[in-house]
Short mmCIF file of C-alpha atoms in Angstrom, two decimals:
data_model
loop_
_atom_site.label_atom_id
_atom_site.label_comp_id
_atom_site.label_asym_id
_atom_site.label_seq_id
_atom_site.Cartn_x
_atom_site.Cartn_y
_atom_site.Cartn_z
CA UNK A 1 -15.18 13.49 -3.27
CA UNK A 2 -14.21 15.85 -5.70
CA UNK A 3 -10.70 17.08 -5.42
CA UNK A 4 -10.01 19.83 -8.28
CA UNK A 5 -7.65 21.72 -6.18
CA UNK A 6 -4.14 20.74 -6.50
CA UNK A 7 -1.95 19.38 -3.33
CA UNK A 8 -5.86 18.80 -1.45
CA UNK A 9 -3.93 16.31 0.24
CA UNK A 10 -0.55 17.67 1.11
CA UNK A 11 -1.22 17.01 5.13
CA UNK A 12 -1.41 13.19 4.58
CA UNK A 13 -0.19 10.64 6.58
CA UNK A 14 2.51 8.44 4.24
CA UNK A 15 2.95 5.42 5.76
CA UNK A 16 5.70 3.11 3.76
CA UNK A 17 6.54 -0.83 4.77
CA UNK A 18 10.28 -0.99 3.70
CA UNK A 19 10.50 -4.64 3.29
CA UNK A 20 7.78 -4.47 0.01
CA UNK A 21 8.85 -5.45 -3.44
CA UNK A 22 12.33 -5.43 -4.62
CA UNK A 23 14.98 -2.67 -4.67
CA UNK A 24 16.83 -0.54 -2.57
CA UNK A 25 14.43 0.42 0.40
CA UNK A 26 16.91 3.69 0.88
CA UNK A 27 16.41 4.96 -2.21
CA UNK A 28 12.73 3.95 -2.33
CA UNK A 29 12.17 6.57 0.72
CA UNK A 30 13.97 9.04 -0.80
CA UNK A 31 12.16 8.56 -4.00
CA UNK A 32 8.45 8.57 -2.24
CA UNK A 33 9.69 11.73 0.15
CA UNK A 34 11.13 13.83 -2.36
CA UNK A 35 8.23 13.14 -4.93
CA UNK A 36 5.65 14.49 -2.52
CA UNK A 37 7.96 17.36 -1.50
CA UNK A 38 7.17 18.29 -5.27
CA UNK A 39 3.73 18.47 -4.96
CA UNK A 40 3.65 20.19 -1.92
CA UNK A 41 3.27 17.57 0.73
CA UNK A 42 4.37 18.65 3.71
CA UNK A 43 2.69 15.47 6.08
CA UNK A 44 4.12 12.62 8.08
CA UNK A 45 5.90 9.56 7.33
CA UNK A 46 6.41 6.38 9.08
CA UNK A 47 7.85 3.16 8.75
CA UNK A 48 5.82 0.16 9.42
CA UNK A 49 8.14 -2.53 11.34
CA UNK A 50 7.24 -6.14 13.11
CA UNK A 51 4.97 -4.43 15.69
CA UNK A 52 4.09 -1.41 13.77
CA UNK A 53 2.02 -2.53 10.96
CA UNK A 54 0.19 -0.20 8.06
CA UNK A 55 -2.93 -0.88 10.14
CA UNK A 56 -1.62 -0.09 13.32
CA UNK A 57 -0.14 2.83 12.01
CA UNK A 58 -3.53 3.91 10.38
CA UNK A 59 -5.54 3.38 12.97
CA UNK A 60 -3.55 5.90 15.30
CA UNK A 61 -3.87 8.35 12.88
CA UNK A 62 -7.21 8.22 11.92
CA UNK A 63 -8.00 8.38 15.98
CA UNK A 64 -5.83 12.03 15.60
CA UNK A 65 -7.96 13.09 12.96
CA UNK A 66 -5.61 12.28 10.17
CA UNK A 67 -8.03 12.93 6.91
CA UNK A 68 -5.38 11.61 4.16
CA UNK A 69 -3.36 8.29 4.38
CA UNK A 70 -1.19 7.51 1.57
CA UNK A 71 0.06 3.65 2.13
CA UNK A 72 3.21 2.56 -0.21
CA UNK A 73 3.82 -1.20 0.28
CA UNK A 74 2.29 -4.78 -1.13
CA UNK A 75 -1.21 -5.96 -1.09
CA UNK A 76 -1.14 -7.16 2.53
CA UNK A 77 0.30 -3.99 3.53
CA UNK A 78 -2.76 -2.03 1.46
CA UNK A 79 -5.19 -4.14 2.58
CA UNK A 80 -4.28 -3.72 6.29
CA UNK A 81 -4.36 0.48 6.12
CA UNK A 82 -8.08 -0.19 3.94
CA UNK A 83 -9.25 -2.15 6.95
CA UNK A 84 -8.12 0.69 9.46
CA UNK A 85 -10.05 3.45 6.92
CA UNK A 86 -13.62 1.31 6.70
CA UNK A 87 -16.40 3.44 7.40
CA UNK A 88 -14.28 5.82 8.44
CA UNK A 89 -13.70 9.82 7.22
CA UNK A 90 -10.35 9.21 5.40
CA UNK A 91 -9.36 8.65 2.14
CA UNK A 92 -6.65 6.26 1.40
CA UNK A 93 -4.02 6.47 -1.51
CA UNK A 94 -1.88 4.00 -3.00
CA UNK A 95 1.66 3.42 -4.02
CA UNK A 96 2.13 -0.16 -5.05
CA UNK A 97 5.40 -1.07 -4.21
CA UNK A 98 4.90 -5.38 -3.36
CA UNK A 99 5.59 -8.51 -5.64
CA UNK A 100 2.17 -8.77 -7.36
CA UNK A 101 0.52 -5.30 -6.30
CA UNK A 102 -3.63 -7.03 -7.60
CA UNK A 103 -4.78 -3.92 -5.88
CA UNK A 104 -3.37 -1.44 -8.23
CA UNK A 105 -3.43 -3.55 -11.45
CA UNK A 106 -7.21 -4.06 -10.57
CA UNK A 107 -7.84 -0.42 -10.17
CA UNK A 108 -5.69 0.40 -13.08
CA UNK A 109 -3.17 2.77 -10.52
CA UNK A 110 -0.08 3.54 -11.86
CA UNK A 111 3.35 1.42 -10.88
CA UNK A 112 5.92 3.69 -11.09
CA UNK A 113 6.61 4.60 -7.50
CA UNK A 114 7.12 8.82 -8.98
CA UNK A 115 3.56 8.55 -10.46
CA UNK A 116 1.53 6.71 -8.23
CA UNK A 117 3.06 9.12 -5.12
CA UNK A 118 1.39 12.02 -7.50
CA UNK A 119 -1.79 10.18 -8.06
CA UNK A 120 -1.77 10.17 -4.25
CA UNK A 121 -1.37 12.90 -2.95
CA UNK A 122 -3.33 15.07 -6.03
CA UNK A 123 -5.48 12.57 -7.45
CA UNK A 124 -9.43 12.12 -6.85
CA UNK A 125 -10.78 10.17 -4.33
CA UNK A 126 -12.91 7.57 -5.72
CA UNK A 127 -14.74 5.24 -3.63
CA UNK A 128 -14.33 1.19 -3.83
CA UNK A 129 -16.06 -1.81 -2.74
CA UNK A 130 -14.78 -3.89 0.51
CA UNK A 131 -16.10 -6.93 1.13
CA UNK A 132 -16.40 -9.55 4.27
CA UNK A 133 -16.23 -12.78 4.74
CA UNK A 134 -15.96 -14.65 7.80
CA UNK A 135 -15.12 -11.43 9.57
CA UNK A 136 -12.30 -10.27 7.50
CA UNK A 137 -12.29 -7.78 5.19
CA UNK A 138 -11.13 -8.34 1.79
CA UNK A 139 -10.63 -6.20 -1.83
CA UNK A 140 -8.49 -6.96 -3.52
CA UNK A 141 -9.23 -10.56 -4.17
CA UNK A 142 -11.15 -13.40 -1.70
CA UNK A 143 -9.70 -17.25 -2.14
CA UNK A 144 -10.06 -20.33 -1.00
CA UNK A 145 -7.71 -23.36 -2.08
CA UNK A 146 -5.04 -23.12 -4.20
CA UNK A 147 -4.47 -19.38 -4.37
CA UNK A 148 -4.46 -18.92 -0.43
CA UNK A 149 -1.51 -21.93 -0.29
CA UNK A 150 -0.06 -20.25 -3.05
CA UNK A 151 0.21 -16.77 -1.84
CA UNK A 152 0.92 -18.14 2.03
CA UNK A 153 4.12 -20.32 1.33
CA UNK A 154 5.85 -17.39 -0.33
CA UNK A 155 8.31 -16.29 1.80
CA UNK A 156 9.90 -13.00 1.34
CA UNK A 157 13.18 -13.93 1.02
CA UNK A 158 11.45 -16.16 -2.06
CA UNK A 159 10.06 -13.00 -3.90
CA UNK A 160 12.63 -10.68 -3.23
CA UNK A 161 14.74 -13.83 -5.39
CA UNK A 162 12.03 -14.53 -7.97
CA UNK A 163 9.44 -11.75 -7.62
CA UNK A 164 6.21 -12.73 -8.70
CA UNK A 165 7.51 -15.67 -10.04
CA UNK A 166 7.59 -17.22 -6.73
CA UNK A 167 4.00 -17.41 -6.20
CA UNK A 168 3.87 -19.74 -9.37
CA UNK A 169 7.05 -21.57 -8.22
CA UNK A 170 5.65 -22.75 -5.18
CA UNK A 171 2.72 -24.09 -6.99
CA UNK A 172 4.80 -26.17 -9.31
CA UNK A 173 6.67 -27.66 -6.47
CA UNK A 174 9.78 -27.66 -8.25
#
């Protein structure tokens, strides 16, 4: 889709998990709302929370007709709004805001919360590849082994200490 017009997507959806990455979740919502109130964005936003997830959240939307989703979290919370878009009419945009945010390194996205919120909501819609395996989607990455332990046994409270330094930690079993 080619989106030459500025603020195209200034009716999205923003949905934001508050417990991503490190930082000051307060001023991270202020941050991602008042950057898109500079380009124009005059959408939703919603937190996801323990029964709320980015999926969820997505999937609700997308039944209202929601064209636009912009998800700001980690790669679990990314991956889970992707799954809610496949095959569907909606693009998705990225904010990376987790510990190791593979997504956005992979697609070369930028990780500064002001200019990935732009990229977002004014940015061109590219398409990617989503894979399956054993019924799940996957794209970011698809493991088996050591990486899954590895990125499983990381508790939060472990990254928000170490960032992604705790994924390594935990491998180390120091």
């Amino acid at each position: 889709m080619n989106t030459n017009t500025k603020n195209i997507f200034k009716h999205a959806l923003i949905i934001v998990n508050p417990v991503s990455g490190l930082g000051d979740p307060k001023k991270r919502r202020e941050l991602i709302k008042n950057t898109a109130k500079e380009v124009g964005w005059i959408g939703e936003y919603e937190e996801t929370t323990l029964r709320k997830s980015a999926g969820y959240i997505a999937k609700n939307a997308i039944k209202k007709g929601i064209k636009h989703i912009v998800v700001c979290g980690g790669d679990g919370t990314v991956m889970e709004a992707l799954v809610a878009a496949v095959k569907k009419p909606v693009n998705v945009g990225v904010v990376p805001l987790g510990t190791g945010n593979l997504f956005a390194r992979n697609l070369d996205l930028p990780l500064e919360t002001e200019k990935a919120v732009k990229l977002a909501l004014t940015g061109n819609a590219e398409k990617i590849d989503i894979g399956v395996a054993n019924g799940k989607y996957f794209s970011i990455v698809a493991g088996m082994g050591i990486d899954v332990d590895m990125i499983k046994d990381a508790t939060r409270e472990l990254k928000n200490k170490l960032g992604f330094f705790a994924y390594i930690l935990l491998q180390l079993k120091i």
